[in-house]
Short mmCIF file of C-alpha atoms in Angstrom, two decimals:
data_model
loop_
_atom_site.label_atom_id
_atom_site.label_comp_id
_atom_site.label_asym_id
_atom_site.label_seq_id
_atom_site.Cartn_x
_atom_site.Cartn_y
_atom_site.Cartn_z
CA UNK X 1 22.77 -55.88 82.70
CA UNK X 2 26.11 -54.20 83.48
CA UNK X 3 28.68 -53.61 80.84
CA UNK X 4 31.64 -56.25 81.14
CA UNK X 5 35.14 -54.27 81.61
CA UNK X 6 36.44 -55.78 78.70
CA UNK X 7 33.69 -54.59 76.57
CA UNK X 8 33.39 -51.49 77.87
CA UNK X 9 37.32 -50.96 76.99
CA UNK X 10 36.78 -52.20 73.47
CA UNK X 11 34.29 -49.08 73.11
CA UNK X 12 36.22 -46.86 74.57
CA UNK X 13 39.49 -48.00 72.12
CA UNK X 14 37.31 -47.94 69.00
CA UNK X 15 35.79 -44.37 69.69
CA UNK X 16 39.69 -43.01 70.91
CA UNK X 17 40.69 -44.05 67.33
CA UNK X 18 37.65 -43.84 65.27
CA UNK X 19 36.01 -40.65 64.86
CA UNK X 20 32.96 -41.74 62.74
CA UNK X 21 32.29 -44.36 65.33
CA UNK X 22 32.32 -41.94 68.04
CA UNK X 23 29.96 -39.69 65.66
CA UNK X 24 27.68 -42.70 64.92
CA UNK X 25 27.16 -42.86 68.29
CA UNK X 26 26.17 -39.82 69.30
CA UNK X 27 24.05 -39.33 66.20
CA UNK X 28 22.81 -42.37 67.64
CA UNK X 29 21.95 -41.30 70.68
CA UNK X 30 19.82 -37.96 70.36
CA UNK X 31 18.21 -39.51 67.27
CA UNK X 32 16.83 -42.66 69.58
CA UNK X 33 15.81 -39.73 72.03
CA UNK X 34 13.78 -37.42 69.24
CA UNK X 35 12.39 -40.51 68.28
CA UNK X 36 10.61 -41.16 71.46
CA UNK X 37 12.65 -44.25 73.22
CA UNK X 38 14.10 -42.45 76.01
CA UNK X 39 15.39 -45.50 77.31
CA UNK X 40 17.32 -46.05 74.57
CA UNK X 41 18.56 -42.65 73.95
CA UNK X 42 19.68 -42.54 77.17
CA UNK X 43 21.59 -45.84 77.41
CA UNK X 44 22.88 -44.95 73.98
CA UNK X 45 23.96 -41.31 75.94
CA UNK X 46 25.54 -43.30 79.03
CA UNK X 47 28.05 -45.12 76.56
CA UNK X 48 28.56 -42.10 74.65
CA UNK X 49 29.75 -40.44 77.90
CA UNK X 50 31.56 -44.00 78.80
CA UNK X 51 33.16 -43.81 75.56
CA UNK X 52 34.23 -40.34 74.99
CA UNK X 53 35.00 -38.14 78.08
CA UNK X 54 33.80 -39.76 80.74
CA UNK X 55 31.25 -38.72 83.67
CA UNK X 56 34.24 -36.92 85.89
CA UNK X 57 35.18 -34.35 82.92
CA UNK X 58 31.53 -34.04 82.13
CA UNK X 59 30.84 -33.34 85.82
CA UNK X 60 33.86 -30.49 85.45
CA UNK X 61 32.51 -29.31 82.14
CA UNK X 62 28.89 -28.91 83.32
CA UNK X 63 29.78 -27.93 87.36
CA UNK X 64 27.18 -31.00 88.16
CA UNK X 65 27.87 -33.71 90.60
CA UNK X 66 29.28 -36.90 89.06
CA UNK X 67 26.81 -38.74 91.21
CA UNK X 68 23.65 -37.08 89.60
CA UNK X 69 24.64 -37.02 85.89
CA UNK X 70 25.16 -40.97 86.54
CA UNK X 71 22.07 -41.34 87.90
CA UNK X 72 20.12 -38.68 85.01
CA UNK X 73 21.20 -41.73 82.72
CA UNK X 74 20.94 -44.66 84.47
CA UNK X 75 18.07 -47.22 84.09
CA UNK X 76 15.68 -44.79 86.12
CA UNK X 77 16.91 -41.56 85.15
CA UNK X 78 14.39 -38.80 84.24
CA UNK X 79 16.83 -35.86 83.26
CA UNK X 80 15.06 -32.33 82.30
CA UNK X 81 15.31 -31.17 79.16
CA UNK X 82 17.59 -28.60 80.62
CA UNK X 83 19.94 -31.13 82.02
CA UNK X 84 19.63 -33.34 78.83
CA UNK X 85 20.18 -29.94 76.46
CA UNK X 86 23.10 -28.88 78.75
CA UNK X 87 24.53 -32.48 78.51
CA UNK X 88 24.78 -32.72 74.74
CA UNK X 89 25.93 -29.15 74.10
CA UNK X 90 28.86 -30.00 77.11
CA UNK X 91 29.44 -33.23 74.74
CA UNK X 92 29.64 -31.34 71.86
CA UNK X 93 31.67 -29.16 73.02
CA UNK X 94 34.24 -31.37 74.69
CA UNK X 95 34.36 -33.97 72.22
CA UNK X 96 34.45 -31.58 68.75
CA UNK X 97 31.48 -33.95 67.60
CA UNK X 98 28.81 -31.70 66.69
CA UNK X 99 25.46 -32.65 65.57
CA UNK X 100 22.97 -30.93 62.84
CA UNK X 101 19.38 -30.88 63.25
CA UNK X 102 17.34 -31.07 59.83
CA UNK X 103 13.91 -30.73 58.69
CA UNK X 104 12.80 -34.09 56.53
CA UNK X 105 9.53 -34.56 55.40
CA UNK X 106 7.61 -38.04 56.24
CA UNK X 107 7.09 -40.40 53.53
#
């Protein structure tokens, strides 16, 4: 199901003005993908990019077609690692969010 304009808006205002809501959702993201539910992660990537920067200035940043990153996180998408990897370190580096990977032992 499509995101409604309005909603989508209401994302995009609380992440311009909140930066632990725009860090939740990234840590969000990538955590929902290491845990397995790509189709999750990548929905959860989608808004990030809705959210944040946008798929034209990621297209810029990366030197990809705005067409195919849509597509990479769309409901069918199957992006590479390489195209997922370059994706996140682009959003990293474009939004100032960065993300730390630790070890934790299972319980």
């Amino acid at each position: 199901m499509p995101l409604t304009r309005d909603f989508r808006e209401t994302v995009q205002a609380r992440a311009a003005r909140d930066p632990a809501f725009r860090e939740a959702m990234f840590q969000e993201a990538v955590e929902s993908l290491l845990s397995g539910d790509l189709d999750g992660g990548r929905a959860a990537l989608r808004s990030y990019i809705n959210a944040t920067i946008g798929f034209e200035k990621l297209s810029l940043a990366l030197g990809r077609p705005q067409k195919s990153l849509m597509r990479m996180f769309g409901p069918s998408g199957n992006p590479t690692a390489e195209n997922l990897l370059g994706v996140i370190g682009a959003l990293q580096a474009e939004t100032g969010v960065h993300l730390e990977v630790r070890a934790v032992a299972a319980e």
